[in-house]
Short mmCIF file of C-alpha atoms and ligand atoms in Angstrom, two decimals:
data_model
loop_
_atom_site.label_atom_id
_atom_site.label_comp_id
_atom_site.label_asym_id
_atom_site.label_seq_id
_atom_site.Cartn_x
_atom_site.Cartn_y
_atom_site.Cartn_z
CA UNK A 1 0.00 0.00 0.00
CA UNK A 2 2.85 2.03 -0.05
CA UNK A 3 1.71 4.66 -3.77
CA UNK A 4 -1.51 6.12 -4.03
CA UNK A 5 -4.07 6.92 -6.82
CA UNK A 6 -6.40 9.56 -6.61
CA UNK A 7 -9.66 8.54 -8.86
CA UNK A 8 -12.43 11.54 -8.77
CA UNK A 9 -15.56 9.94 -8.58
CA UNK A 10 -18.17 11.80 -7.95
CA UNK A 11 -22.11 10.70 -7.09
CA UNK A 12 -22.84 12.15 -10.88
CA UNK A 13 -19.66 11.53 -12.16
CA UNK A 14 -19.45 15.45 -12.52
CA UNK A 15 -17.28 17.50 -10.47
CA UNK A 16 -19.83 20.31 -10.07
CA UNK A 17 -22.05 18.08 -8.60
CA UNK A 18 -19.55 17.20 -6.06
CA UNK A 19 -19.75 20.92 -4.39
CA UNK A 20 -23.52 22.09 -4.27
CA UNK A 21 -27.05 20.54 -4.78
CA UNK A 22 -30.06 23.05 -5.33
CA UNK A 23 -32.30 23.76 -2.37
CA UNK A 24 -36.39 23.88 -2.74
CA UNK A 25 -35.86 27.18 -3.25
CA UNK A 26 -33.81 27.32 -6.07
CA UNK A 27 -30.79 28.28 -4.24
CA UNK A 28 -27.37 26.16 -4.03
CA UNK A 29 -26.51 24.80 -1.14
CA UNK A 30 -22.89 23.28 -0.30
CA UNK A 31 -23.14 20.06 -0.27
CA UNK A 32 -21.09 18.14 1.95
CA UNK A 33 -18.08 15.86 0.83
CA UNK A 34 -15.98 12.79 1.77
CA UNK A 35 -13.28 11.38 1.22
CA UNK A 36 -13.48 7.49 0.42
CA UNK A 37 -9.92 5.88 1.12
CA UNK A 38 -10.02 2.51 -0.50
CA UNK A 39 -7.16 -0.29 0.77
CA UNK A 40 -8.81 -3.36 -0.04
CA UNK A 41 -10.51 -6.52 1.57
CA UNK A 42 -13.36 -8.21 0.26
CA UNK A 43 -15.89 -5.75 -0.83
CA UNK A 44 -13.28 -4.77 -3.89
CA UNK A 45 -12.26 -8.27 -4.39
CA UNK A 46 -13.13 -10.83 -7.46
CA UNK A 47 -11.92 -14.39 -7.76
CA UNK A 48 -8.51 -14.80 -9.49
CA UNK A 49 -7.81 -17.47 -12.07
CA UNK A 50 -7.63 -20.03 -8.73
CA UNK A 51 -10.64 -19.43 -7.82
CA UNK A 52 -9.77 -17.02 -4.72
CA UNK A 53 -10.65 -13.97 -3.82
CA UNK A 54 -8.50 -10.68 -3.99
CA UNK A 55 -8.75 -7.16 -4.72
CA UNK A 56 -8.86 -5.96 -8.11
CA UNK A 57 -7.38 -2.07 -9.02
CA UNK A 58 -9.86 0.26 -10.15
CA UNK A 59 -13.11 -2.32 -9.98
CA UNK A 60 -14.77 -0.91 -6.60
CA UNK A 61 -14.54 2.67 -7.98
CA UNK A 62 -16.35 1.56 -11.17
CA UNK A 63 -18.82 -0.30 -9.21
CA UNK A 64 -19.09 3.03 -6.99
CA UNK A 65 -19.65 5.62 -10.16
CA UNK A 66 -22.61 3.13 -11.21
CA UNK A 67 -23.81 3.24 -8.41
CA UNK A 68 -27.65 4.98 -8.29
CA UNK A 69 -28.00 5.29 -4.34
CA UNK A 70 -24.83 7.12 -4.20
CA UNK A 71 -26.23 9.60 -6.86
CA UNK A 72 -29.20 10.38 -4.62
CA UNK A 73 -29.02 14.30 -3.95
CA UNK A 74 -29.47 13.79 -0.77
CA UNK A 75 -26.02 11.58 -0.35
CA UNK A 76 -22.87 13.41 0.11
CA UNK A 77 -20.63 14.18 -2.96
CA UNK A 78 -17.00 11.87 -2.60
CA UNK A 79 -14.03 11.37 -4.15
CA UNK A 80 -12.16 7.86 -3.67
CA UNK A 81 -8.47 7.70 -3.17
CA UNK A 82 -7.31 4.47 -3.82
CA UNK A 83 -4.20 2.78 -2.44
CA UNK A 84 -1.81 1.13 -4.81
CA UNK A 85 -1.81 -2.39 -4.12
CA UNK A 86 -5.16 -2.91 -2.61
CA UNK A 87 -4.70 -5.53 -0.06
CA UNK A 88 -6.39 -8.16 2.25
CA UNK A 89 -6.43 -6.33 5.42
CA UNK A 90 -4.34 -10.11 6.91
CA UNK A 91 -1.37 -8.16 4.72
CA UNK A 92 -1.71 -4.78 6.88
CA UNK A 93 -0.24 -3.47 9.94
CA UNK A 94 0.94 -0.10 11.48
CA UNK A 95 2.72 1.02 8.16
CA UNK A 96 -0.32 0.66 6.54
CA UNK A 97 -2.59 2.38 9.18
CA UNK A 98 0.13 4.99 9.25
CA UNK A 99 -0.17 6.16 5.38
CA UNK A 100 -3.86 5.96 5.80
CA UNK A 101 -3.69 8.47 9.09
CA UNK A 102 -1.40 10.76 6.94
CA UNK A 103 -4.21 10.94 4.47
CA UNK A 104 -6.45 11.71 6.29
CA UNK A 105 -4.59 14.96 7.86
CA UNK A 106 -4.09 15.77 4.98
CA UNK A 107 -7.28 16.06 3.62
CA UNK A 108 -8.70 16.65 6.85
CA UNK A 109 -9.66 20.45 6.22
CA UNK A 110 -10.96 19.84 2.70
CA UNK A 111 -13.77 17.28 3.33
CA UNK A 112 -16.62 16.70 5.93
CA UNK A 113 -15.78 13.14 7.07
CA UNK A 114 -13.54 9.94 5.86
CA UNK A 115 -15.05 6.54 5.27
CA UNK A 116 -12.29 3.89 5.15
CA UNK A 117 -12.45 0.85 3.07
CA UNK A 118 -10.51 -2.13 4.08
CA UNK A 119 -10.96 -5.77 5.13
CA UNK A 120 -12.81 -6.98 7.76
CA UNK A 121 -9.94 -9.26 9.29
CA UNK A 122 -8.06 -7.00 10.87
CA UNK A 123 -10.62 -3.59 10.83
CA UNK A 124 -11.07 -4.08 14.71
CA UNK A 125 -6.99 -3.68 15.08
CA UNK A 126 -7.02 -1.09 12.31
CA UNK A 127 -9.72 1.19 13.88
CA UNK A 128 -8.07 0.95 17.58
CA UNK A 129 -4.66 2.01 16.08
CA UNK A 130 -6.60 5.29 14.29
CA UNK A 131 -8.41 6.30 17.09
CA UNK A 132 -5.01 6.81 18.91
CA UNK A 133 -3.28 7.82 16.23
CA UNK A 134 -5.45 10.83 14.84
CA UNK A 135 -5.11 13.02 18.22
CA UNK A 136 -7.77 15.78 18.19
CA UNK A 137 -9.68 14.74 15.14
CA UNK A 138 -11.93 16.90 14.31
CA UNK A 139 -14.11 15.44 11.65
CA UNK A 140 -16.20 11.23 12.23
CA UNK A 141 -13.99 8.74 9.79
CA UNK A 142 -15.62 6.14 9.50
CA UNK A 143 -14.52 2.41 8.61
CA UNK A 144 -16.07 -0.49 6.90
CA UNK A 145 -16.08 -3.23 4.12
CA UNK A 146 -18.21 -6.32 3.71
CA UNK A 147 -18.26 -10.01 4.41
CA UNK A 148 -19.78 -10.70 0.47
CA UNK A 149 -17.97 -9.03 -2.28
CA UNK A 150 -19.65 -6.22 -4.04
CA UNK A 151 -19.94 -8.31 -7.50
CA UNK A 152 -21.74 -10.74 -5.55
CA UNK A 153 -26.22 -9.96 -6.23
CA UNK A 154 -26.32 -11.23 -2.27
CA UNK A 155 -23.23 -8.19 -0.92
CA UNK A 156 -23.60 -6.12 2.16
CA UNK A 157 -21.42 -4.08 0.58
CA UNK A 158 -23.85 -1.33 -1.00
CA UNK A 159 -25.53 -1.60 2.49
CA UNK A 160 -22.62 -0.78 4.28
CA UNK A 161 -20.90 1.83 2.16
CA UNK A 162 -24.23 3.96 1.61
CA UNK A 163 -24.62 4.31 5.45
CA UNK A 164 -20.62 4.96 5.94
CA UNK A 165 -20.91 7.98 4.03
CA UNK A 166 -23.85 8.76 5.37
CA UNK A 167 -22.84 8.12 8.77
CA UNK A 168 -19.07 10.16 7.20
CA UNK A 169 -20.54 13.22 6.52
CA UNK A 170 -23.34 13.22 8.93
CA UNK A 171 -26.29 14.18 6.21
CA UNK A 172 -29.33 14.01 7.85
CA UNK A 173 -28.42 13.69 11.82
CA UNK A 174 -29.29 16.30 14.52
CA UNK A 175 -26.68 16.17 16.66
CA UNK A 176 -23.87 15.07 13.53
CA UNK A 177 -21.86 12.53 14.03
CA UNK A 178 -19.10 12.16 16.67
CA UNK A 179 -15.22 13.28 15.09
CA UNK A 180 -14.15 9.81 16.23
CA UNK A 181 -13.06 6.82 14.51
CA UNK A 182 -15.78 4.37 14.31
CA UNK A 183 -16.93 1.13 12.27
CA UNK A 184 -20.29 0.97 10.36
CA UNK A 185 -21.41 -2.54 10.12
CA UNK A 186 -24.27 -4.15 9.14
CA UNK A 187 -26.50 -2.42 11.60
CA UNK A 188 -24.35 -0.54 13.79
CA UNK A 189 -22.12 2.48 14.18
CA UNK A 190 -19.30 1.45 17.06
CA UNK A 191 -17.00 2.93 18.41
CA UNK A 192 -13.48 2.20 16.73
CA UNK A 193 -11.53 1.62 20.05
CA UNK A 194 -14.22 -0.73 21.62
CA UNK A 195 -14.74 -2.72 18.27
CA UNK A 196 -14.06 -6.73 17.63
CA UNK A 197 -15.09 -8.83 14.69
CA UNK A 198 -16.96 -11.88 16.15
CA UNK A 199 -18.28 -13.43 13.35
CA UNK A 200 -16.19 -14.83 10.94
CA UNK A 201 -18.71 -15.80 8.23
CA UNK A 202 -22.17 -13.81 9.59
CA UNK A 203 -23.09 -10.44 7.99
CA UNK A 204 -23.14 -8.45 11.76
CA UNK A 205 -19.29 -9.56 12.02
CA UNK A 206 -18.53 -6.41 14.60
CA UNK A 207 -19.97 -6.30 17.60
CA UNK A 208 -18.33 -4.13 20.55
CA UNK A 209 -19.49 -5.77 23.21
CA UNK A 210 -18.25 -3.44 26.17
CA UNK A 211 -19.34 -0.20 25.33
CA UNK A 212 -23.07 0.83 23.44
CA UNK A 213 -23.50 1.45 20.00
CA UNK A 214 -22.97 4.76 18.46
CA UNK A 215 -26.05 3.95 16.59
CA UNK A 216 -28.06 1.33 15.59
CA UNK A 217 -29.65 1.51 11.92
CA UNK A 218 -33.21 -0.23 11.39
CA UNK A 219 -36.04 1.74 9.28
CA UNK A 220 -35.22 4.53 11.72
CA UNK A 221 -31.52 5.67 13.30
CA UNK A 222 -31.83 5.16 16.69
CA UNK A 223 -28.61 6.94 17.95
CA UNK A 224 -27.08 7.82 21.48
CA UNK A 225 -23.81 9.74 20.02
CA UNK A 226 -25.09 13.16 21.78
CA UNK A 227 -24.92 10.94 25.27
CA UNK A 228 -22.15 8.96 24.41
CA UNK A 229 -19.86 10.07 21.73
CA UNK A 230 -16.63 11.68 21.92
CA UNK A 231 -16.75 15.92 21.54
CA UNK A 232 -13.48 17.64 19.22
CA UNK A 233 -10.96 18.70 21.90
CA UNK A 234 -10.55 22.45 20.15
CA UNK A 235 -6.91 21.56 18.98
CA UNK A 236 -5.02 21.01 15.30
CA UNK A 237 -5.07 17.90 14.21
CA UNK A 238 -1.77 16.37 15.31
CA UNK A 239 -1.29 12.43 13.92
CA UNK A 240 1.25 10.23 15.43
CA UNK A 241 2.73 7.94 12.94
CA UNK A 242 5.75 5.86 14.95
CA UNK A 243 3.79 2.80 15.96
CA UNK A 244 6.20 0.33 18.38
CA UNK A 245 5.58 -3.02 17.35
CA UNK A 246 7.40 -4.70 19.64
CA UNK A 247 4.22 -5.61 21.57
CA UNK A 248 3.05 -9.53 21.75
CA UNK A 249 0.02 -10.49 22.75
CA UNK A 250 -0.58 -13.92 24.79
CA UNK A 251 -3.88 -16.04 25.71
CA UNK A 252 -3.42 -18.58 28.38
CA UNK A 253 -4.32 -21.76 28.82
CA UNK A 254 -4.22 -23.56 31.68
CA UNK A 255 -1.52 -26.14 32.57
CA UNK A 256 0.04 -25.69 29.39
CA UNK A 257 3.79 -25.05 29.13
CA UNK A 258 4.90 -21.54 31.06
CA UNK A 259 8.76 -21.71 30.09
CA UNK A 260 7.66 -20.42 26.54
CA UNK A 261 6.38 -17.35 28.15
CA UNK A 262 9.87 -16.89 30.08
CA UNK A 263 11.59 -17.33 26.73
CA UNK A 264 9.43 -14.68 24.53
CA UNK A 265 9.68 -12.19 27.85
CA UNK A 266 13.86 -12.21 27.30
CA UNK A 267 13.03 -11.63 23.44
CA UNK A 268 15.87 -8.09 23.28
CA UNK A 269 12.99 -6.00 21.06
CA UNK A 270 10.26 -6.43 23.14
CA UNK A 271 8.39 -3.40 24.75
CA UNK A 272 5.21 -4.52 26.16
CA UNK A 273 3.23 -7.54 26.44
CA UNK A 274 -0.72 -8.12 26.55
CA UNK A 275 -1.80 -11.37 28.57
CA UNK A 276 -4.91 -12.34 27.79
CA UNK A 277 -6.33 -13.86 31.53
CA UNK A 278 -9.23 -15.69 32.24
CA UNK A 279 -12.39 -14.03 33.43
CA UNK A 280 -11.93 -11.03 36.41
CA UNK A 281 -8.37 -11.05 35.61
CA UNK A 282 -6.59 -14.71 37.18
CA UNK A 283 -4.02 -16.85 36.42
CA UNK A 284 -2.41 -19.13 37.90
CA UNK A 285 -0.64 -18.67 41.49
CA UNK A 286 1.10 -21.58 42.11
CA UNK A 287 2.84 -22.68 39.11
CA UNK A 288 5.88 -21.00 39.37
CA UNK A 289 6.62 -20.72 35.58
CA UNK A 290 4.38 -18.27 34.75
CA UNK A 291 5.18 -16.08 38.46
CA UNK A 292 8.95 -16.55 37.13
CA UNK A 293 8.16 -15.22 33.76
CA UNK A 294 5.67 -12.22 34.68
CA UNK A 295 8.95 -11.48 37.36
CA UNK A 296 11.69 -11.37 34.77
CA UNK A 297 9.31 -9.04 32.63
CA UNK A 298 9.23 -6.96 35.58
CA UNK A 299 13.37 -7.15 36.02
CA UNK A 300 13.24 -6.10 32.58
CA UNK A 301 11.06 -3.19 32.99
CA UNK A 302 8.43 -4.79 30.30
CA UNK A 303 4.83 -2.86 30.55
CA UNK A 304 3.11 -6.29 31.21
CA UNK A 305 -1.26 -5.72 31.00
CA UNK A 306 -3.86 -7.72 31.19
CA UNK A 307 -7.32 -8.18 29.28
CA UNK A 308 -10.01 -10.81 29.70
CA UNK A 309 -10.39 -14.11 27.71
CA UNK A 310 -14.20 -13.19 27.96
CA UNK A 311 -15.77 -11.10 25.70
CA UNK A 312 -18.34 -9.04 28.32
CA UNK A 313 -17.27 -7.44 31.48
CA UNK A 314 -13.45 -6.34 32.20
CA UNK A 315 -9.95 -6.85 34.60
CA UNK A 316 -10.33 -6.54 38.22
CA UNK A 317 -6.59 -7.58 39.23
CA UNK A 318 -7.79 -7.41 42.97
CA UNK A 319 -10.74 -9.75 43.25
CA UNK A 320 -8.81 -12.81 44.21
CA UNK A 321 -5.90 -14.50 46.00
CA UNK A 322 -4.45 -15.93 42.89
CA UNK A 323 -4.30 -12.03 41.18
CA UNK A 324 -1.71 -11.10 44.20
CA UNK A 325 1.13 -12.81 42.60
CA UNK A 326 -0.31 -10.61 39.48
CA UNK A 327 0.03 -7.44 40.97
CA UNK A 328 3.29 -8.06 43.20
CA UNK A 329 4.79 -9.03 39.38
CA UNK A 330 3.63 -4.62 38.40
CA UNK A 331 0.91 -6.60 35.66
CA UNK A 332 -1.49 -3.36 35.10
CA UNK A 333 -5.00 -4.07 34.79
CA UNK A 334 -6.73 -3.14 30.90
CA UNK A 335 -9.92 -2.34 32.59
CA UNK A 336 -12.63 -3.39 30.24
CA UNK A 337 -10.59 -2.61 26.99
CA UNK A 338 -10.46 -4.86 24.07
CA UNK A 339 -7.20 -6.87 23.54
CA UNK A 340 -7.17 -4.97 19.89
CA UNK A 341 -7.64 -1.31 21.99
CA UNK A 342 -4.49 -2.39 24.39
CA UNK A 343 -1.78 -3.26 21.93
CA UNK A 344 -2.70 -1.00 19.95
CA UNK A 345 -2.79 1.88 22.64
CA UNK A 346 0.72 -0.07 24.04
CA UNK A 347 1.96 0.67 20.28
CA UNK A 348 0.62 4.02 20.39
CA UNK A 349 2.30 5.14 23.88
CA UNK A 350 5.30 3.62 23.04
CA UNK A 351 5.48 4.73 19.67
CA UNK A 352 5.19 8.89 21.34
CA UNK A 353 6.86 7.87 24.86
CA UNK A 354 9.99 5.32 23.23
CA UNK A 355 11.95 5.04 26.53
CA UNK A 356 9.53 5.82 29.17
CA UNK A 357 8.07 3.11 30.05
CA UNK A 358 6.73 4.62 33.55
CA UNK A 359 5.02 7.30 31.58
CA UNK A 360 3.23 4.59 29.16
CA UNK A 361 2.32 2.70 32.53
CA UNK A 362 0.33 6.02 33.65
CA UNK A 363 -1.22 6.80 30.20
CA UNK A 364 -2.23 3.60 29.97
CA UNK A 365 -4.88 3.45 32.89
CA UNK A 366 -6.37 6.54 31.74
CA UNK A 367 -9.01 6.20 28.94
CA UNK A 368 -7.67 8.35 26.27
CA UNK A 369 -10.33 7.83 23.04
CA UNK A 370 -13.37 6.24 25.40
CA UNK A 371 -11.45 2.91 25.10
CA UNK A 372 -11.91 2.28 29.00
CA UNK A 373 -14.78 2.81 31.39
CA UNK A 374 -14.74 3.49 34.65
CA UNK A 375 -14.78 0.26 36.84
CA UNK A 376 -17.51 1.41 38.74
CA UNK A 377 -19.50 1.13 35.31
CA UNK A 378 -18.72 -3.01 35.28
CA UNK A 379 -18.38 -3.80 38.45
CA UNK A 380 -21.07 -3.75 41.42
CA UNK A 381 -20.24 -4.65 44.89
CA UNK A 382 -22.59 -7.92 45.54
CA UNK A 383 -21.99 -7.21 49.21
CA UNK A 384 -21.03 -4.39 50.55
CA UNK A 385 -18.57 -4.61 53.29
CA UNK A 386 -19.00 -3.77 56.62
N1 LIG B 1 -14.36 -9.77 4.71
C1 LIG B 1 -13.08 -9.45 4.50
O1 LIG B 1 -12.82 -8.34 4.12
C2 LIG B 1 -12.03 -10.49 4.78
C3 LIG B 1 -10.74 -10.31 4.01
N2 LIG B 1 -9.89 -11.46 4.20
C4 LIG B 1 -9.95 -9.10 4.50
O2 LIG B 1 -9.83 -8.90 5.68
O3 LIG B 1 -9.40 -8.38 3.68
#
């Protein structure tokens, strides 16, 4: 993805079109405009001469033009810049969502919102990383794709891309939509930083299962994005493109081998680790492997945190016996973030803070795009104590 093409299409194909519709009046109005940056995944793919899917230069934009939804008048005007090659979102990473960040400062004056086009494999990982990375956005960029490829008569991709720039440039919403990254889906506007696909072959693959829905989408928009969404904090766009990848992410399993973890802990480029525990935040106590692994980390000054394994709720370190050994080892609760929000944010922090570990340890806890509630907001005392 490393060139880009800029294609103008327009909803009319004509440029003119692009900057004002006429009101009932007679008068023109501006009408608004985003940007469309297209990277790949499925909704631009075709099969190849195997039989397998990938994404094809120049088709989705075609498809796009000919679309007759996206000439309504009452749909925004757009202009697709596509990336050069279009790829499965399995082939990107924090180069990728760098260039794509870039963009959008770039154009960030010059349009209304950004709808993002990519794959649905990695668009939970993808939107986490933006939301961090595009500090004080001031405009809703919104990401999405689709499980069935557009040249399929049975795609959610026309679906999904209509309400994206809908959703992008905010058309017909009182309040408009939040300047925050966020995934359109199916149904559902969510918040980038709180999203996780779920469904690997359903058409509602996103779900964020911690945090409401910007909006929901039915034959009305039922949406809570005054209550809930994030506000512009008043300052210049500032992106941060350095993301640290050395960040690995582990998932226990009980009584299998710890000495593995000991081994990746001494890896020399590795920054932070995310261990994925089982429900409140536990692991194991007594088996000294993992205690002598989660030590050495902290010898090493790694930024060890932890998620859950399940997808509701969140991390309470202090809930029982066996999390002691956790906290005595400095492992820092995630809260109720998703594992995709906390390597991410790890990459993030470490990619602005590169030898401050402390200083990532602090930002960290604090919930810095709505990525993390308040534990009061998960938890509930079943007994108080006396
Ligand atoms: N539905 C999809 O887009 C899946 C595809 N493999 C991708 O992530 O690019």
């Amino acid at each position: 993805m490393s060139e880009v093409v800029l294609r103008r299409v327009t909803s009319s194909g004509s440029a003119s079109n692009l900057v004002s519709i006429a009101r009932k009046d007679g008068t023109p109005k501006k009408k608004k405009r985003v940007l469309v940056l297209l990277t790949g995944g499925t909704m631009a793919m075709q099969a190849n001469g195997n039989g397998l899917l990938e994404p094809v230069a120049g088709y989705l934009a075609k498809c796009m033009r000919a679309m007759p939804e996206l000439r309504d008048a009452k749909m925004p005007g757009y202009e697709v810049l596509e990336y050069s090659p279009l790829l499965d979102s399995a082939d990107m990473g924090p180069t990728d969502w760098s260039t794509i960040a870039k963009d959008v400062a770039t154009h960030h004056d010059l349009f209304d919102g950004f709808v993002v086009i990519l794959g649905t494999d990695t668009m939970a990982y993808c939107a986490s990383a933006l939301s961090f990375m595009l500090e004080d956005l001031a405009k809703p960029v919104v990401l999405t794709g689709s499980m069935v490829p557009f040249a399929e008569a049975y795609s959610d991709a026309r679906h999904n891309l209509v309400l994206s720039l809908i959703f992008a440039a905010g058309v017909s919403q009182q309040p408009p939509t939040p300047p925050e990254v966020c995934i359109f889906f199916h149904d559902r506007l969510i918040r980038g930083c709180r999203a996780s696909k779920v469904d690997a072959l359903g058409l509602a693959a996103f779900d964020s299962p911690r945090f409401p829905p910007l909006a929901t989408v039915g034959v009305c928009v039922k949406d809570t994005f005054a209550d809930n969404g994030l506000a512009w904090t008043g300052r210049i766009l500032a992106p941060m493109l350095n993301m640290e990848t050395g960040i690995v992410v582990l998932r226990l399993v009980p009584g299998f081998d710890d000495s593995a973890l000991l081994a990746c802990f001494e890896c020399p480029t590795l920054k932070a680790v995310v261990v994925e525990l089982y429900g409140t935040g536990t692991a194991p106590s007594r088996r000294k492997g993992l205690v002598d692994a989660l030590t050495a980390a902290k010898q090493r000054d790694l930024v060890v945190v932890a998620t859950t394994q399940c997808q509701v709720g969140g991390v309470k370190i202090d809930v029982y016996a066996v999390g002691q050994a956790l906290q005595d080892a400095g492992v820092i609760s995630a809260g109720d973030m998703t594992t995709e929000a906390a390597a991410t944010k790890l990459a993030y922090l470490f990619g602005k803070f590169p030898d401050k570990p402390g200083t990532v340890r602090t930002l960290f806890a604090v919930s810095l795009r709505g990525e993390l509630s308040d534990p009061g907001k998960y938890t509930r005392p079943f007994f108080e104590a006396h």
